[in-house]
PDB file of C-alpha atoms in Angstrom:
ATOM      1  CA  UNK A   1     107.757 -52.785-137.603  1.00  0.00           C
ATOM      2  CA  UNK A   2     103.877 -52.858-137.665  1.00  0.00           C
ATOM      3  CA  UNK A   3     101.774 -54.716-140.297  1.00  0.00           C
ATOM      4  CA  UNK A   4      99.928 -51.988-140.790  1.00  0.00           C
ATOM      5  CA  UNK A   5      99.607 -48.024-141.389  1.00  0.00           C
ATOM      6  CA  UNK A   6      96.740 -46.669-138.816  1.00  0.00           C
ATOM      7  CA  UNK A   7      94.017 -44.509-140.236  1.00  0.00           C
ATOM      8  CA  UNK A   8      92.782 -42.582-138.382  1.00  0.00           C
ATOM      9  CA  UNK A   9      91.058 -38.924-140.162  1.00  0.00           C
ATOM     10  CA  UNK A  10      91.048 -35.752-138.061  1.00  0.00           C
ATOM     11  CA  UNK A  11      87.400 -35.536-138.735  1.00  0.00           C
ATOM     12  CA  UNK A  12      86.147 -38.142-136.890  1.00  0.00           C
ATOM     13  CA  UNK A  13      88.718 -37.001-133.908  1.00  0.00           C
ATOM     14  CA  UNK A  14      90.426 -38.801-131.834  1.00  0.00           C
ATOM     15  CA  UNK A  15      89.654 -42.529-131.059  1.00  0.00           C
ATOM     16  CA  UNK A  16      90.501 -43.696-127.814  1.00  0.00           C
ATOM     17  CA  UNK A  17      91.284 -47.217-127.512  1.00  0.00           C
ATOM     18  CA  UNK A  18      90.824 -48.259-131.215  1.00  0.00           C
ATOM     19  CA  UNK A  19      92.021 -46.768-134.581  1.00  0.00           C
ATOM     20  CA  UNK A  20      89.209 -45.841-137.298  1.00  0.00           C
ATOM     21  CA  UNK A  21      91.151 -48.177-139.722  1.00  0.00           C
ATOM     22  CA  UNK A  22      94.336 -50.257-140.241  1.00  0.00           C
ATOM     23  CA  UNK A  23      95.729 -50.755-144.032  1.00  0.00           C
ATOM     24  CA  UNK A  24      97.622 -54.046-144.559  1.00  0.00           C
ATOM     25  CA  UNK A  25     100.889 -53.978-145.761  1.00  0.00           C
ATOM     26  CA  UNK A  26     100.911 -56.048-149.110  1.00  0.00           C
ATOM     27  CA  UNK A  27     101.712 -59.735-149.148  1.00  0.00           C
ATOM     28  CA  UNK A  28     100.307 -60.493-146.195  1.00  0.00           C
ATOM     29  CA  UNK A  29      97.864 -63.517-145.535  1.00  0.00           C
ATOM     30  CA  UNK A  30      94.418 -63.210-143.503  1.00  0.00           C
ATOM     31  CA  UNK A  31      93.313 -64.872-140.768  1.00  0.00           C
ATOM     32  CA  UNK A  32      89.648 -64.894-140.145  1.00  0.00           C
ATOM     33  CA  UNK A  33      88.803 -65.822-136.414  1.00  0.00           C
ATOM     34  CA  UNK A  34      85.373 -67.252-135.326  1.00  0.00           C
ATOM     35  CA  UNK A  35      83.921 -65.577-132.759  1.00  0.00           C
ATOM     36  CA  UNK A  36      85.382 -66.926-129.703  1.00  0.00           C
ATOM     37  CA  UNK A  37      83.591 -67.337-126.145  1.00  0.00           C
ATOM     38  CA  UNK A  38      84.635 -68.032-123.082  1.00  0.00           C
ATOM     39  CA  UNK A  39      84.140 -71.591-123.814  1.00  0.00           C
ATOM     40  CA  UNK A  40      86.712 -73.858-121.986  1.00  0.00           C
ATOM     41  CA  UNK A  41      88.240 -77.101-123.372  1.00  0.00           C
ATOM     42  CA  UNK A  42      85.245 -78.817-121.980  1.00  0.00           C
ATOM     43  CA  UNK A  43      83.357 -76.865-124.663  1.00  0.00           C
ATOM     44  CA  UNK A  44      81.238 -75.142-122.125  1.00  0.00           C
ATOM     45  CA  UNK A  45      81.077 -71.419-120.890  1.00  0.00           C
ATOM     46  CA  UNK A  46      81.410 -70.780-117.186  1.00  0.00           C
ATOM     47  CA  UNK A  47      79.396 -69.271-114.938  1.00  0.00           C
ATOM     48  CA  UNK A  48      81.471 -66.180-114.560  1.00  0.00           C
ATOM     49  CA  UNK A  49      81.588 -62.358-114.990  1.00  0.00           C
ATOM     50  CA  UNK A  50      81.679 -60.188-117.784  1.00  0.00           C
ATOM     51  CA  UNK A  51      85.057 -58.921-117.804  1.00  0.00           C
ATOM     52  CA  UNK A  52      85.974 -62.883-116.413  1.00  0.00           C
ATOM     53  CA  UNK A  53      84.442 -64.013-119.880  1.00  0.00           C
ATOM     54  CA  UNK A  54      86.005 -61.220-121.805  1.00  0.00           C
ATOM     55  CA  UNK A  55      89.558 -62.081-120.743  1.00  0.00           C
ATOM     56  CA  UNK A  56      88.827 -65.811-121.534  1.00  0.00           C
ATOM     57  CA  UNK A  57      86.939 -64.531-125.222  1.00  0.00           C
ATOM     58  CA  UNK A  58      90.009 -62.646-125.874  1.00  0.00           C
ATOM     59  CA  UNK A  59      92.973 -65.770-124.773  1.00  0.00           C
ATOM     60  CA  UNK A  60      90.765 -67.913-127.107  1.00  0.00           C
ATOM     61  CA  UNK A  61      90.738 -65.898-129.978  1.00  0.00           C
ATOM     62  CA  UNK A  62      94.765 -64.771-129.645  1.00  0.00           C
ATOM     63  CA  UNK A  63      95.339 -68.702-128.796  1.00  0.00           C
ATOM     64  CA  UNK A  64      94.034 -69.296-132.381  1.00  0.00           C
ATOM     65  CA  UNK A  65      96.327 -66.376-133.727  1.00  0.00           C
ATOM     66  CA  UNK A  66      99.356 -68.474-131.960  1.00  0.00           C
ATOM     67  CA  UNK A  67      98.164 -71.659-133.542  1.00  0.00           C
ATOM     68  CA  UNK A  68      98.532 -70.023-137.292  1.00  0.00           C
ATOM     69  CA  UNK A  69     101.682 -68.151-136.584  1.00  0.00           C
ATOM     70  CA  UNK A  70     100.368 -64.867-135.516  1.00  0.00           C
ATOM     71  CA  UNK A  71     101.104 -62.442-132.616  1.00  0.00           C
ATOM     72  CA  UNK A  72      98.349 -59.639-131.415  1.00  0.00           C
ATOM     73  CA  UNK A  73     100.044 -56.928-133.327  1.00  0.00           C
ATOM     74  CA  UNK A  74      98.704 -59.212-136.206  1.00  0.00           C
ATOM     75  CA  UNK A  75      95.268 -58.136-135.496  1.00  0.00           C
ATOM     76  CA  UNK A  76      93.502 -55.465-138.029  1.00  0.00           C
ATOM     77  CA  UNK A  77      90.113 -56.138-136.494  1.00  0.00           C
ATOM     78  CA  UNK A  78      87.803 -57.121-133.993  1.00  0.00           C
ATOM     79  CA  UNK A  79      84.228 -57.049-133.423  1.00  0.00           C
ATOM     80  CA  UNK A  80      83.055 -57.525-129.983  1.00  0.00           C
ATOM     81  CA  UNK A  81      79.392 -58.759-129.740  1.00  0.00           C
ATOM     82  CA  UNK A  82      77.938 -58.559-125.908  1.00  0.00           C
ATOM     83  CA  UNK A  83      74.905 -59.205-124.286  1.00  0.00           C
ATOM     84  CA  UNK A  84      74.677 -55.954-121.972  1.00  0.00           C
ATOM     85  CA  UNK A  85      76.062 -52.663-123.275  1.00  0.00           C
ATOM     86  CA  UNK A  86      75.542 -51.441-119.794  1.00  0.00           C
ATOM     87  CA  UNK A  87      77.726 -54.025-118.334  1.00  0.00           C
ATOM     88  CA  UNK A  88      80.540 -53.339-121.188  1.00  0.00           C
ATOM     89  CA  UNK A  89      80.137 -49.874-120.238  1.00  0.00           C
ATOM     90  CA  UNK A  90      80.437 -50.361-116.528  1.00  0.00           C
ATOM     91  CA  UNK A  91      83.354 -52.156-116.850  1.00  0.00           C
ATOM     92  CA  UNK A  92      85.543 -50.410-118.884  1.00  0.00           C
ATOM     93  CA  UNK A  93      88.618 -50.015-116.803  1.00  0.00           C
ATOM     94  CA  UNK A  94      88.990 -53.111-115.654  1.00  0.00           C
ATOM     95  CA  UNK A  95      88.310 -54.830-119.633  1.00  0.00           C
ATOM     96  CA  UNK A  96      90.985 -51.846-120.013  1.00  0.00           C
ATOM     97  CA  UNK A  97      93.517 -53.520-117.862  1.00  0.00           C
ATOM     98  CA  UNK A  98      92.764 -57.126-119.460  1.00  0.00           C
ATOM     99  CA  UNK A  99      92.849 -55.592-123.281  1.00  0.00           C
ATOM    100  CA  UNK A 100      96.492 -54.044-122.528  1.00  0.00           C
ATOM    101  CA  UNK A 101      97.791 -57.369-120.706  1.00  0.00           C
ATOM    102  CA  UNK A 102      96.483 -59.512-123.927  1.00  0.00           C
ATOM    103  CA  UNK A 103      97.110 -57.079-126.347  1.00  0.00           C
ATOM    104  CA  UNK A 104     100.013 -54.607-125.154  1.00  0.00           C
ATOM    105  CA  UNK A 105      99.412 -50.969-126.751  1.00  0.00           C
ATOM    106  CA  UNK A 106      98.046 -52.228-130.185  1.00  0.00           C
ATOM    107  CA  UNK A 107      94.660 -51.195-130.958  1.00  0.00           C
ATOM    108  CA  UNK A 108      92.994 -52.641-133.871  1.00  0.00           C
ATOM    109  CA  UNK A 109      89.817 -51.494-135.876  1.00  0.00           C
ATOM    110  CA  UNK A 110      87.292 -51.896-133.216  1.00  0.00           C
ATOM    111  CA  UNK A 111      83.093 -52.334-133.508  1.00  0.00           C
ATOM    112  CA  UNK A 112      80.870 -53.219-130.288  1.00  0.00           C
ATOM    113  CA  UNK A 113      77.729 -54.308-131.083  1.00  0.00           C
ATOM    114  CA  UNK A 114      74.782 -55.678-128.016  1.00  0.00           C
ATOM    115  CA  UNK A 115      73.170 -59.032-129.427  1.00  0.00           C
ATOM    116  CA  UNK A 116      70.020 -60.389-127.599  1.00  0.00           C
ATOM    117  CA  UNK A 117      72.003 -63.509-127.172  1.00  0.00           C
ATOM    118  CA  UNK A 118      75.054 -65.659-127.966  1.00  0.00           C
ATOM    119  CA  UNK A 119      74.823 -69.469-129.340  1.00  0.00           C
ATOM    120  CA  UNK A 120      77.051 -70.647-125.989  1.00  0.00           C
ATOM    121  CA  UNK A 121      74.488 -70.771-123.158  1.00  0.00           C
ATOM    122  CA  UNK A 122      75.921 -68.498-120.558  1.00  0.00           C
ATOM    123  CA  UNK A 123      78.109 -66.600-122.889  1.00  0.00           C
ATOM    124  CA  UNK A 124      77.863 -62.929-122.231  1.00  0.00           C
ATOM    125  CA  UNK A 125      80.801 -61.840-125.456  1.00  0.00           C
ATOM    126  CA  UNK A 126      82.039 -63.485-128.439  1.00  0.00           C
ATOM    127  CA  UNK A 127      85.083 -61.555-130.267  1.00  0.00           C
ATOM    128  CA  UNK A 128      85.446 -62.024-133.785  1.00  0.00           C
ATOM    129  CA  UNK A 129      89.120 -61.313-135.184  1.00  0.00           C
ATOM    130  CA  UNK A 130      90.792 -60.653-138.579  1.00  0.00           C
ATOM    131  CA  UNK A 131      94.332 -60.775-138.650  1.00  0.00           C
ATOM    132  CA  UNK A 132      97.138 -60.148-141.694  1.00  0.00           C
ATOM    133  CA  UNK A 133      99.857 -62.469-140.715  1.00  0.00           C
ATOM    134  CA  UNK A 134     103.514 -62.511-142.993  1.00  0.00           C
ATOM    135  CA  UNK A 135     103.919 -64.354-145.978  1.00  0.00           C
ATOM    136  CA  UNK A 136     104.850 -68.026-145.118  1.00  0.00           C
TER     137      UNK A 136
END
């Protein structure tokens, strides 16, 4: 049974990949994420592509979600921060096929916002998560 009831008004129409909003069942305890790179356990970002550092951005920030308990249907929110909007948007079938591997068919609140930069040298996205995770 999901955590949460999807919002999702007929006025805004259909998302695709996302839900407009996710309302936590009560009792439930949050989980704020950092924004995660696609820093390694060296601390360092590699040289790699976008939808390379996505998949890596993503594994770090649902390895966190493991370490408190959680599973990805835990997640009522992310906020994706990239570098290139044209890249994200060039890639979108691919980061499709990465999302869906992580994250199975659960789609989260979702924002995508293009930053001038990111604090890891090389990083080209950070994702930021909130998650509702079960009473303990």
């Amino acid at each position: 049974m999901s955590r949460y009831q999807i919002i999702n008004p007929d006025s805004l129409g259909v998302p695709r990949g996302w839900n407009n909003g996710l309302l936590a069942a009560t009792g439930g305890r949050l989980l704020f994420i950092a924004g995660q790179t696609a820093r390694d356990d060296s601390g360092r970002v590699a040289e790699t592509g976008f939808v390379e550092q996505f998949d890596r951005a993503l594994g770090n920030a649902l390895e966190v979600l493991r370490a408190a308990g959680g599973s990805p249907d835990d997640v009522g929110r992310f906020t994706i921060y990239v570098t290139s909007l044209d890249e994200y948007r060039g890639s979108l079938k691919p980061l499709g096929e990465v999302y869906r591997r992580r994250m199975g068919r659960h789609y989260p609140a979702m924002a995508v916002v293009e930053v001038r930069g990111l604090v890891d040298p090389g990083a080209k996205v950070e994702i930021e998560t909130t998650a509702v995770l079960g009473p303990e």
